[in-house]
């Protein structure tokens, strides 16, 4: 198509137009810079909340205490049965002998106490340490395991885990709403700013229509110009994201307040985020220009 053959010319003209309408272009670029910086902060917060949530979820286990009369063969069979449960990710056996030996290594006091416990008189219970795939289904999974004949009791932090999952879901959804809202605000601000740019060139558009230019021929240079504005406006947010997050990560030593709250490692994360910001800036710029031309000038 002729339009696509003209793309190099449109890009050249778009850069010329940016400098020709410098004050209006600066206004559009400033809108993009400010909102993309806010989008970047929101995405970084969301990513780190998700990272923390996944770490916490990975550390949550269902501790299953086994009846003392269960033999080692029965324990192995029980492990296989538990692994068949749909929501179970992994199962680890901790025998009472292992628990006794671990206690002995913690201090001399415990060592003296447990040394008098032969295998047949060990008061501790065998355990299954179970990790689940979906933390939201942990209650149902724990109940299913607890109903097995060889199981004495099941512990997984009932009540607290459910509340934690609910908080994570609320925070994650809130941050996603913030990100989407900022993108929408960006599109709205840029659309209105670009409308002024297009209005100032209304005569140019009218001449194009008088000589028989089609709608796409009229719109396309403005879409390319919106693309250029979006790319230029995303440069500072991208640089701020790369160097700012790297500095923040180094300042806090990769964690926030405690080792439990680990930050997402800067690389390659900031490069992926930079591509997202570039895509948002370019797409919003193009969309805003197309919308401004179509709805404001009624082409």
PDB file of C-alpha atoms in Angstrom:
ATOM      1  CA  UNK A   1       0.000   0.000   0.000  1.00  0.00           C
ATOM      2  CA  UNK A   2       1.048   3.547  -0.715  1.00  0.00           C
ATOM      3  CA  UNK A   3       0.547   4.560   2.911  1.00  0.00           C
ATOM      4  CA  UNK A   4       3.147   2.077   4.120  1.00  0.00           C
ATOM      5  CA  UNK A   5       5.595   3.095   1.391  1.00  0.00           C
ATOM      6  CA  UNK A   6       5.296   6.622   2.738  1.00  0.00           C
ATOM      7  CA  UNK A   7       6.126   5.637   6.324  1.00  0.00           C
ATOM      8  CA  UNK A   8       9.777   6.867   6.203  1.00  0.00           C
ATOM      9  CA  UNK A   9       8.542  10.238   4.952  1.00  0.00           C
ATOM     10  CA  UNK A  10       5.809  10.372   7.607  1.00  0.00           C
ATOM     11  CA  UNK A  11       8.373   9.650  10.328  1.00  0.00           C
ATOM     12  CA  UNK A  12      10.640  12.417   9.033  1.00  0.00           C
ATOM     13  CA  UNK A  13       7.719  14.836   8.832  1.00  0.00           C
ATOM     14  CA  UNK A  14       6.575  13.801  12.323  1.00  0.00           C
ATOM     15  CA  UNK A  15       9.935  14.836  13.821  1.00  0.00           C
ATOM     16  CA  UNK A  16       9.765  18.115  11.911  1.00  0.00           C
ATOM     17  CA  UNK A  17       6.235  18.695  13.191  1.00  0.00           C
ATOM     18  CA  UNK A  18       7.319  18.041  16.782  1.00  0.00           C
ATOM     19  CA  UNK A  19       9.871  20.850  16.545  1.00  0.00           C
ATOM     20  CA  UNK A  20       7.616  23.075  14.437  1.00  0.00           C
ATOM     21  CA  UNK A  21       4.877  22.903  17.087  1.00  0.00           C
ATOM     22  CA  UNK A  22       7.397  22.862  19.898  1.00  0.00           C
ATOM     23  CA  UNK A  23       5.305  24.266  22.766  1.00  0.00           C
ATOM     24  CA  UNK A  24       2.366  21.937  22.114  1.00  0.00           C
ATOM     25  CA  UNK A  25       4.710  18.993  21.600  1.00  0.00           C
ATOM     26  CA  UNK A  26       6.416  19.738  24.927  1.00  0.00           C
ATOM     27  CA  UNK A  27       2.995  19.737  26.607  1.00  0.00           C
ATOM     28  CA  UNK A  28       2.171  16.324  25.102  1.00  0.00           C
ATOM     29  CA  UNK A  29       5.582  14.878  25.960  1.00  0.00           C
ATOM     30  CA  UNK A  30       5.372  16.264  29.520  1.00  0.00           C
ATOM     31  CA  UNK A  31       2.006  14.515  30.005  1.00  0.00           C
ATOM     32  CA  UNK A  32       3.517  11.262  28.793  1.00  0.00           C
ATOM     33  CA  UNK A  33       6.601  11.606  31.014  1.00  0.00           C
ATOM     34  CA  UNK A  34       4.659  12.333  34.205  1.00  0.00           C
ATOM     35  CA  UNK A  35       2.045   9.637  33.717  1.00  0.00           C
ATOM     36  CA  UNK A  36       4.532   6.989  32.568  1.00  0.00           C
ATOM     37  CA  UNK A  37       6.649   7.664  35.651  1.00  0.00           C
ATOM     38  CA  UNK A  38       3.558   7.070  37.778  1.00  0.00           C
ATOM     39  CA  UNK A  39       2.750   3.945  35.766  1.00  0.00           C
ATOM     40  CA  UNK A  40       6.322   2.731  36.297  1.00  0.00           C
ATOM     41  CA  UNK A  41       6.090   3.246  40.077  1.00  0.00           C
ATOM     42  CA  UNK A  42       2.722   1.474  40.185  1.00  0.00           C
ATOM     43  CA  UNK A  43       4.032  -1.497  38.158  1.00  0.00           C
ATOM     44  CA  UNK A  44       7.159  -1.765  40.341  1.00  0.00           C
ATOM     45  CA  UNK A  45       5.016  -1.778  43.490  1.00  0.00           C
ATOM     46  CA  UNK A  46       2.694  -4.370  41.967  1.00  0.00           C
ATOM     47  CA  UNK A  47       5.604  -6.601  40.912  1.00  0.00           C
ATOM     48  CA  UNK A  48       7.177  -6.487  44.361  1.00  0.00           C
ATOM     49  CA  UNK A  49       3.867  -7.170  46.100  1.00  0.00           C
ATOM     50  CA  UNK A  50       3.381 -10.157  43.781  1.00  0.00           C
ATOM     51  CA  UNK A  51       6.941 -11.310  44.482  1.00  0.00           C
ATOM     52  CA  UNK A  52       6.354 -11.091  48.235  1.00  0.00           C
ATOM     53  CA  UNK A  53       3.006 -12.876  47.898  1.00  0.00           C
ATOM     54  CA  UNK A  54       4.542 -15.721  45.889  1.00  0.00           C
ATOM     55  CA  UNK A  55       7.368 -16.094  48.419  1.00  0.00           C
ATOM     56  CA  UNK A  56       4.912 -16.267  51.310  1.00  0.00           C
ATOM     57  CA  UNK A  57       2.719 -18.711  49.412  1.00  0.00           C
ATOM     58  CA  UNK A  58       5.750 -20.887  48.691  1.00  0.00           C
ATOM     59  CA  UNK A  59       6.645 -20.982  52.387  1.00  0.00           C
ATOM     60  CA  UNK A  60       3.172 -22.015  53.542  1.00  0.00           C
ATOM     61  CA  UNK A  61       2.986 -25.752  54.230  1.00  0.00           C
ATOM     62  CA  UNK A  62       0.426 -28.175  55.575  1.00  0.00           C
ATOM     63  CA  UNK A  63       2.030 -30.058  58.487  1.00  0.00           C
ATOM     64  CA  UNK A  64       0.379 -33.456  58.887  1.00  0.00           C
ATOM     65  CA  UNK A  65       0.968 -35.424  62.098  1.00  0.00           C
ATOM     66  CA  UNK A  66       0.729 -39.203  61.724  1.00  0.00           C
ATOM     67  CA  UNK A  67      -0.641 -41.700  64.237  1.00  0.00           C
ATOM     68  CA  UNK A  68       2.089 -43.436  66.250  1.00  0.00           C
ATOM     69  CA  UNK A  69       0.933 -46.923  65.266  1.00  0.00           C
ATOM     70  CA  UNK A  70       1.539 -46.289  61.536  1.00  0.00           C
ATOM     71  CA  UNK A  71       4.423 -48.359  60.123  1.00  0.00           C
ATOM     72  CA  UNK A  72       7.044 -47.060  57.700  1.00  0.00           C
ATOM     73  CA  UNK A  73       5.404 -49.015  54.862  1.00  0.00           C
ATOM     74  CA  UNK A  74       2.037 -47.473  55.644  1.00  0.00           C
ATOM     75  CA  UNK A  75       3.672 -44.052  55.818  1.00  0.00           C
ATOM     76  CA  UNK A  76       5.080 -44.494  52.308  1.00  0.00           C
ATOM     77  CA  UNK A  77       1.644 -45.555  51.043  1.00  0.00           C
ATOM     78  CA  UNK A  78       0.063 -42.538  52.741  1.00  0.00           C
ATOM     79  CA  UNK A  79       2.580 -40.259  51.036  1.00  0.00           C
ATOM     80  CA  UNK A  80       1.590 -41.699  47.640  1.00  0.00           C
ATOM     81  CA  UNK A  81      -2.112 -41.216  48.413  1.00  0.00           C
ATOM     82  CA  UNK A  82      -1.557 -37.598  49.453  1.00  0.00           C
ATOM     83  CA  UNK A  83       0.447 -36.905  46.277  1.00  0.00           C
ATOM     84  CA  UNK A  84      -2.590 -37.967  44.254  1.00  0.00           C
ATOM     85  CA  UNK A  85      -4.679 -35.135  45.703  1.00  0.00           C
ATOM     86  CA  UNK A  86      -5.231 -32.564  42.945  1.00  0.00           C
ATOM     87  CA  UNK A  87      -4.004 -29.472  44.815  1.00  0.00           C
ATOM     88  CA  UNK A  88      -0.887 -31.095  46.315  1.00  0.00           C
ATOM     89  CA  UNK A  89       2.417 -29.953  44.792  1.00  0.00           C
ATOM     90  CA  UNK A  90       4.931 -31.894  46.891  1.00  0.00           C
ATOM     91  CA  UNK A  91       5.089 -34.148  49.946  1.00  0.00           C
ATOM     92  CA  UNK A  92       8.075 -34.684  52.235  1.00  0.00           C
ATOM     93  CA  UNK A  93       8.281 -37.267  55.015  1.00  0.00           C
ATOM     94  CA  UNK A  94       9.881 -36.230  58.298  1.00  0.00           C
ATOM     95  CA  UNK A  95      10.217 -39.296  60.510  1.00  0.00           C
ATOM     96  CA  UNK A  96      10.222 -39.113  64.283  1.00  0.00           C
ATOM     97  CA  UNK A  97      13.800 -40.398  64.226  1.00  0.00           C
ATOM     98  CA  UNK A  98      14.853 -37.449  62.044  1.00  0.00           C
ATOM     99  CA  UNK A  99      13.038 -35.047  64.364  1.00  0.00           C
ATOM    100  CA  UNK A 100      14.762 -36.584  67.396  1.00  0.00           C
ATOM    101  CA  UNK A 101      18.205 -36.256  65.770  1.00  0.00           C
ATOM    102  CA  UNK A 102      17.505 -32.649  64.752  1.00  0.00           C
ATOM    103  CA  UNK A 103      16.495 -31.785  68.326  1.00  0.00           C
ATOM    104  CA  UNK A 104      19.693 -33.361  69.606  1.00  0.00           C
ATOM    105  CA  UNK A 105      21.763 -31.063  67.394  1.00  0.00           C
ATOM    106  CA  UNK A 106      20.143 -27.868  68.681  1.00  0.00           C
ATOM    107  CA  UNK A 107      21.644 -27.961  72.186  1.00  0.00           C
ATOM    108  CA  UNK A 108      23.352 -30.172  74.753  1.00  0.00           C
ATOM    109  CA  UNK A 109      20.252 -30.105  76.928  1.00  0.00           C
ATOM    110  CA  UNK A 110      18.079 -31.586  74.187  1.00  0.00           C
ATOM    111  CA  UNK A 111      20.832 -34.021  73.293  1.00  0.00           C
ATOM    112  CA  UNK A 112      20.887 -35.407  76.831  1.00  0.00           C
ATOM    113  CA  UNK A 113      17.082 -35.690  76.886  1.00  0.00           C
ATOM    114  CA  UNK A 114      16.526 -37.366  73.510  1.00  0.00           C
ATOM    115  CA  UNK A 115      19.460 -39.732  73.883  1.00  0.00           C
ATOM    116  CA  UNK A 116      17.267 -41.755  76.233  1.00  0.00           C
ATOM    117  CA  UNK A 117      14.600 -42.188  73.529  1.00  0.00           C
ATOM    118  CA  UNK A 118      15.078 -45.448  71.616  1.00  0.00           C
ATOM    119  CA  UNK A 119      13.223 -45.806  68.328  1.00  0.00           C
ATOM    120  CA  UNK A 120      10.422 -47.869  69.838  1.00  0.00           C
ATOM    121  CA  UNK A 121       9.917 -45.410  72.728  1.00  0.00           C
ATOM    122  CA  UNK A 122      10.219 -42.156  70.763  1.00  0.00           C
ATOM    123  CA  UNK A 123       7.234 -39.963  71.793  1.00  0.00           C
ATOM    124  CA  UNK A 124       7.442 -37.776  68.697  1.00  0.00           C
ATOM    125  CA  UNK A 125       5.193 -38.315  65.684  1.00  0.00           C
ATOM    126  CA  UNK A 126       6.055 -38.798  62.032  1.00  0.00           C
ATOM    127  CA  UNK A 127       5.104 -35.846  59.817  1.00  0.00           C
ATOM    128  CA  UNK A 128       4.240 -35.097  56.229  1.00  0.00           C
ATOM    129  CA  UNK A 129       5.288 -31.611  55.067  1.00  0.00           C
ATOM    130  CA  UNK A 130       2.932 -30.754  52.204  1.00  0.00           C
ATOM    131  CA  UNK A 131       3.050 -27.847  49.769  1.00  0.00           C
ATOM    132  CA  UNK A 132      -0.045 -26.947  47.782  1.00  0.00           C
ATOM    133  CA  UNK A 133      -0.444 -25.494  44.287  1.00  0.00           C
ATOM    134  CA  UNK A 134      -3.335 -23.123  45.003  1.00  0.00           C
ATOM    135  CA  UNK A 135      -3.216 -21.442  48.399  1.00  0.00           C
ATOM    136  CA  UNK A 136      -6.879 -20.468  48.118  1.00  0.00           C
ATOM    137  CA  UNK A 137      -7.795 -24.168  48.215  1.00  0.00           C
ATOM    138  CA  UNK A 138      -5.529 -25.013  51.157  1.00  0.00           C
ATOM    139  CA  UNK A 139      -8.459 -25.365  53.595  1.00  0.00           C
ATOM    140  CA  UNK A 140     -10.227 -27.981  51.442  1.00  0.00           C
ATOM    141  CA  UNK A 141      -6.943 -29.810  50.854  1.00  0.00           C
ATOM    142  CA  UNK A 142      -6.141 -29.882  54.569  1.00  0.00           C
ATOM    143  CA  UNK A 143      -9.631 -31.215  55.350  1.00  0.00           C
ATOM    144  CA  UNK A 144      -9.251 -33.987  52.763  1.00  0.00           C
ATOM    145  CA  UNK A 145      -5.911 -35.025  54.273  1.00  0.00           C
ATOM    146  CA  UNK A 146      -7.235 -34.866  57.825  1.00  0.00           C
ATOM    147  CA  UNK A 147      -9.985 -37.361  56.965  1.00  0.00           C
ATOM    148  CA  UNK A 148      -7.420 -40.051  56.101  1.00  0.00           C
ATOM    149  CA  UNK A 149      -7.259 -42.899  58.611  1.00  0.00           C
ATOM    150  CA  UNK A 150      -3.521 -42.674  59.340  1.00  0.00           C
ATOM    151  CA  UNK A 151      -3.617 -38.932  60.048  1.00  0.00           C
ATOM    152  CA  UNK A 152      -3.854 -37.674  63.614  1.00  0.00           C
ATOM    153  CA  UNK A 153      -4.077 -33.921  62.952  1.00  0.00           C
ATOM    154  CA  UNK A 154      -3.318 -31.234  60.367  1.00  0.00           C
ATOM    155  CA  UNK A 155      -1.911 -27.747  60.944  1.00  0.00           C
ATOM    156  CA  UNK A 156      -1.424 -24.980  58.383  1.00  0.00           C
ATOM    157  CA  UNK A 157      -2.186 -21.685  60.134  1.00  0.00           C
ATOM    158  CA  UNK A 158      -5.927 -21.918  59.650  1.00  0.00           C
ATOM    159  CA  UNK A 159      -7.604 -18.510  59.538  1.00  0.00           C
ATOM    160  CA  UNK A 160      -4.403 -16.502  59.184  1.00  0.00           C
ATOM    161  CA  UNK A 161      -3.546 -17.979  55.775  1.00  0.00           C
ATOM    162  CA  UNK A 162      -7.010 -17.195  54.396  1.00  0.00           C
ATOM    163  CA  UNK A 163      -6.784 -13.603  55.634  1.00  0.00           C
ATOM    164  CA  UNK A 164      -3.319 -13.260  54.109  1.00  0.00           C
ATOM    165  CA  UNK A 165      -4.538 -14.523  50.729  1.00  0.00           C
ATOM    166  CA  UNK A 166      -7.462 -12.076  50.853  1.00  0.00           C
ATOM    167  CA  UNK A 167      -5.143  -9.133  51.626  1.00  0.00           C
ATOM    168  CA  UNK A 168      -2.800 -10.077  48.773  1.00  0.00           C
ATOM    169  CA  UNK A 169      -5.716 -10.301  46.325  1.00  0.00           C
ATOM    170  CA  UNK A 170      -7.062  -6.894  47.381  1.00  0.00           C
ATOM    171  CA  UNK A 171      -3.627  -5.237  47.087  1.00  0.00           C
ATOM    172  CA  UNK A 172      -2.891  -6.848  43.709  1.00  0.00           C
ATOM    173  CA  UNK A 173      -6.259  -5.875  42.257  1.00  0.00           C
ATOM    174  CA  UNK A 174      -5.950  -2.344  43.627  1.00  0.00           C
ATOM    175  CA  UNK A 175      -2.526  -1.885  42.050  1.00  0.00           C
ATOM    176  CA  UNK A 176      -3.779  -3.224  38.700  1.00  0.00           C
ATOM    177  CA  UNK A 177      -6.679  -0.764  38.819  1.00  0.00           C
ATOM    178  CA  UNK A 178      -4.203   2.047  39.538  1.00  0.00           C
ATOM    179  CA  UNK A 179      -2.018   1.047  36.558  1.00  0.00           C
ATOM    180  CA  UNK A 180      -4.996   0.808  34.179  1.00  0.00           C
ATOM    181  CA  UNK A 181      -6.378   4.094  35.532  1.00  0.00           C
ATOM    182  CA  UNK A 182      -3.078   5.870  34.940  1.00  0.00           C
ATOM    183  CA  UNK A 183      -2.913   4.568  31.368  1.00  0.00           C
ATOM    184  CA  UNK A 184      -6.469   5.813  30.745  1.00  0.00           C
ATOM    185  CA  UNK A 185      -5.611   9.218  32.253  1.00  0.00           C
ATOM    186  CA  UNK A 186      -2.498   9.323  30.080  1.00  0.00           C
ATOM    187  CA  UNK A 187      -4.569   8.651  26.967  1.00  0.00           C
ATOM    188  CA  UNK A 188      -7.116  11.320  27.968  1.00  0.00           C
ATOM    189  CA  UNK A 189      -4.495  14.006  28.659  1.00  0.00           C
ATOM    190  CA  UNK A 190      -2.526  13.278  25.508  1.00  0.00           C
ATOM    191  CA  UNK A 191      -5.699  13.200  23.410  1.00  0.00           C
ATOM    192  CA  UNK A 192      -6.711  16.649  24.600  1.00  0.00           C
ATOM    193  CA  UNK A 193      -3.202  18.033  24.149  1.00  0.00           C
ATOM    194  CA  UNK A 194      -2.900  16.603  20.647  1.00  0.00           C
ATOM    195  CA  UNK A 195      -6.311  18.042  19.796  1.00  0.00           C
ATOM    196  CA  UNK A 196      -4.767  21.500  20.195  1.00  0.00           C
ATOM    197  CA  UNK A 197      -1.898  20.515  17.900  1.00  0.00           C
ATOM    198  CA  UNK A 198      -4.308  19.218  15.267  1.00  0.00           C
ATOM    199  CA  UNK A 199      -6.608  22.225  15.584  1.00  0.00           C
ATOM    200  CA  UNK A 200      -3.675  24.529  14.886  1.00  0.00           C
ATOM    201  CA  UNK A 201      -3.172  22.588  11.619  1.00  0.00           C
ATOM    202  CA  UNK A 202      -6.815  22.463  10.629  1.00  0.00           C
ATOM    203  CA  UNK A 203      -6.187  24.444   7.469  1.00  0.00           C
ATOM    204  CA  UNK A 204      -3.489  21.958   6.424  1.00  0.00           C
ATOM    205  CA  UNK A 205      -5.968  19.096   6.868  1.00  0.00           C
ATOM    206  CA  UNK A 206      -8.679  20.930   4.925  1.00  0.00           C
ATOM    207  CA  UNK A 207      -6.299  21.420   1.992  1.00  0.00           C
ATOM    208  CA  UNK A 208      -5.453  17.698   2.067  1.00  0.00           C
ATOM    209  CA  UNK A 209      -9.149  16.855   1.897  1.00  0.00           C
ATOM    210  CA  UNK A 210      -9.763  19.327  -0.951  1.00  0.00           C
ATOM    211  CA  UNK A 211      -7.124  17.664  -3.105  1.00  0.00           C
ATOM    212  CA  UNK A 212      -8.847  14.291  -2.583  1.00  0.00           C
ATOM    213  CA  UNK A 213      -6.803  12.745   0.216  1.00  0.00           C
ATOM    214  CA  UNK A 214      -8.546   9.770   1.852  1.00  0.00           C
ATOM    215  CA  UNK A 215      -9.252   9.547   5.573  1.00  0.00           C
ATOM    216  CA  UNK A 216      -6.379   7.146   6.159  1.00  0.00           C
ATOM    217  CA  UNK A 217      -3.988   9.390   4.229  1.00  0.00           C
ATOM    218  CA  UNK A 218      -4.975  12.329   6.428  1.00  0.00           C
ATOM    219  CA  UNK A 219      -4.922  10.373   9.690  1.00  0.00           C
ATOM    220  CA  UNK A 220      -1.744   8.379   9.187  1.00  0.00           C
ATOM    221  CA  UNK A 221       0.793  11.247   9.506  1.00  0.00           C
ATOM    222  CA  UNK A 222      -0.843  12.264  12.791  1.00  0.00           C
ATOM    223  CA  UNK A 223      -0.787   8.668  14.057  1.00  0.00           C
ATOM    224  CA  UNK A 224       2.933   8.503  13.249  1.00  0.00           C
ATOM    225  CA  UNK A 225       3.399  11.836  15.012  1.00  0.00           C
ATOM    226  CA  UNK A 226       1.608  10.423  18.074  1.00  0.00           C
ATOM    227  CA  UNK A 227       3.942   7.425  17.914  1.00  0.00           C
ATOM    228  CA  UNK A 228       6.983   9.715  17.840  1.00  0.00           C
ATOM    229  CA  UNK A 229       5.656  11.786  20.769  1.00  0.00           C
ATOM    230  CA  UNK A 230       4.999   8.587  22.736  1.00  0.00           C
ATOM    231  CA  UNK A 231       8.505   7.239  22.107  1.00  0.00           C
ATOM    232  CA  UNK A 232      10.184  10.542  23.000  1.00  0.00           C
ATOM    233  CA  UNK A 233       8.019  10.863  26.120  1.00  0.00           C
ATOM    234  CA  UNK A 234       8.924   7.362  27.290  1.00  0.00           C
ATOM    235  CA  UNK A 235      12.710   7.945  27.211  1.00  0.00           C
ATOM    236  CA  UNK A 236      12.966   9.743  30.569  1.00  0.00           C
ATOM    237  CA  UNK A 237      10.634   7.301  32.403  1.00  0.00           C
ATOM    238  CA  UNK A 238      12.661   4.389  31.012  1.00  0.00           C
ATOM    239  CA  UNK A 239      15.972   5.893  32.147  1.00  0.00           C
ATOM    240  CA  UNK A 240      14.450   6.808  35.506  1.00  0.00           C
ATOM    241  CA  UNK A 241      13.147   3.263  35.909  1.00  0.00           C
ATOM    242  CA  UNK A 242      16.438   1.557  35.032  1.00  0.00           C
ATOM    243  CA  UNK A 243      18.771   3.699  37.123  1.00  0.00           C
ATOM    244  CA  UNK A 244      16.253   4.585  39.829  1.00  0.00           C
ATOM    245  CA  UNK A 245      15.209   1.021  40.604  1.00  0.00           C
ATOM    246  CA  UNK A 246      18.814  -0.194  40.429  1.00  0.00           C
ATOM    247  CA  UNK A 247      19.807   2.470  42.984  1.00  0.00           C
ATOM    248  CA  UNK A 248      16.792   1.655  45.178  1.00  0.00           C
ATOM    249  CA  UNK A 249      17.606  -2.055  45.124  1.00  0.00           C
ATOM    250  CA  UNK A 250      21.229  -1.369  46.054  1.00  0.00           C
ATOM    251  CA  UNK A 251      20.282   1.077  48.826  1.00  0.00           C
ATOM    252  CA  UNK A 252      17.995  -1.428  50.559  1.00  0.00           C
ATOM    253  CA  UNK A 253      20.289  -4.377  49.878  1.00  0.00           C
ATOM    254  CA  UNK A 254      17.668  -6.260  47.904  1.00  0.00           C
ATOM    255  CA  UNK A 255      15.168  -6.431  50.761  1.00  0.00           C
ATOM    256  CA  UNK A 256      12.677  -4.185  52.502  1.00  0.00           C
ATOM    257  CA  UNK A 257      12.779  -4.144  56.323  1.00  0.00           C
ATOM    258  CA  UNK A 258      13.485  -7.901  56.597  1.00  0.00           C
ATOM    259  CA  UNK A 259      14.764 -10.837  54.496  1.00  0.00           C
ATOM    260  CA  UNK A 260      11.132 -11.938  54.173  1.00  0.00           C
ATOM    261  CA  UNK A 261      10.335  -8.958  51.932  1.00  0.00           C
ATOM    262  CA  UNK A 262      12.732  -9.491  49.039  1.00  0.00           C
ATOM    263  CA  UNK A 263      12.700  -7.006  46.176  1.00  0.00           C
ATOM    264  CA  UNK A 264      12.588  -8.158  42.565  1.00  0.00           C
ATOM    265  CA  UNK A 265      16.117  -8.261  41.161  1.00  0.00           C
ATOM    266  CA  UNK A 266      16.771  -5.274  38.825  1.00  0.00           C
ATOM    267  CA  UNK A 267      18.025  -7.267  35.859  1.00  0.00           C
ATOM    268  CA  UNK A 268      16.468  -8.309  33.556  1.00  0.00           C
ATOM    269  CA  UNK A 269      13.301  -6.972  35.242  1.00  0.00           C
ATOM    270  CA  UNK A 270      13.951  -3.284  34.447  1.00  0.00           C
ATOM    271  CA  UNK A 271      14.544  -4.100  30.776  1.00  0.00           C
ATOM    272  CA  UNK A 272      11.190  -5.882  30.535  1.00  0.00           C
ATOM    273  CA  UNK A 273       9.517  -2.973  32.321  1.00  0.00           C
ATOM    274  CA  UNK A 274      11.226  -0.517  29.955  1.00  0.00           C
ATOM    275  CA  UNK A 275       9.747  -2.334  26.960  1.00  0.00           C
ATOM    276  CA  UNK A 276       6.311  -2.155  28.627  1.00  0.00           C
ATOM    277  CA  UNK A 277       6.688   1.605  29.182  1.00  0.00           C
ATOM    278  CA  UNK A 278       7.868   2.105  25.594  1.00  0.00           C
ATOM    279  CA  UNK A 279       4.894   0.104  24.285  1.00  0.00           C
ATOM    280  CA  UNK A 280       2.443   2.045  26.473  1.00  0.00           C
ATOM    281  CA  UNK A 281       3.892   5.386  25.381  1.00  0.00           C
ATOM    282  CA  UNK A 282       3.875   4.459  21.689  1.00  0.00           C
ATOM    283  CA  UNK A 283       0.417   2.869  21.669  1.00  0.00           C
ATOM    284  CA  UNK A 284      -1.194   5.601  23.756  1.00  0.00           C
ATOM    285  CA  UNK A 285       0.384   8.261  21.539  1.00  0.00           C
ATOM    286  CA  UNK A 286      -0.911   6.576  18.384  1.00  0.00           C
ATOM    287  CA  UNK A 287      -4.355   5.921  19.848  1.00  0.00           C
ATOM    288  CA  UNK A 288      -4.677   9.470  21.155  1.00  0.00           C
ATOM    289  CA  UNK A 289      -3.711  10.980  17.820  1.00  0.00           C
ATOM    290  CA  UNK A 290      -6.109   8.755  15.879  1.00  0.00           C
ATOM    291  CA  UNK A 291      -8.923   9.540  18.316  1.00  0.00           C
ATOM    292  CA  UNK A 292      -8.235  13.270  18.258  1.00  0.00           C
ATOM    293  CA  UNK A 293      -8.246  13.396  14.447  1.00  0.00           C
ATOM    294  CA  UNK A 294     -11.369  11.263  14.106  1.00  0.00           C
ATOM    295  CA  UNK A 295     -13.570  12.756  16.806  1.00  0.00           C
ATOM    296  CA  UNK A 296     -12.397  16.345  16.993  1.00  0.00           C
ATOM    297  CA  UNK A 297     -12.129  17.138  13.326  1.00  0.00           C
ATOM    298  CA  UNK A 298     -14.840  14.690  12.249  1.00  0.00           C
ATOM    299  CA  UNK A 299     -12.785  13.302   9.387  1.00  0.00           C
TER     300      UNK A 299
END
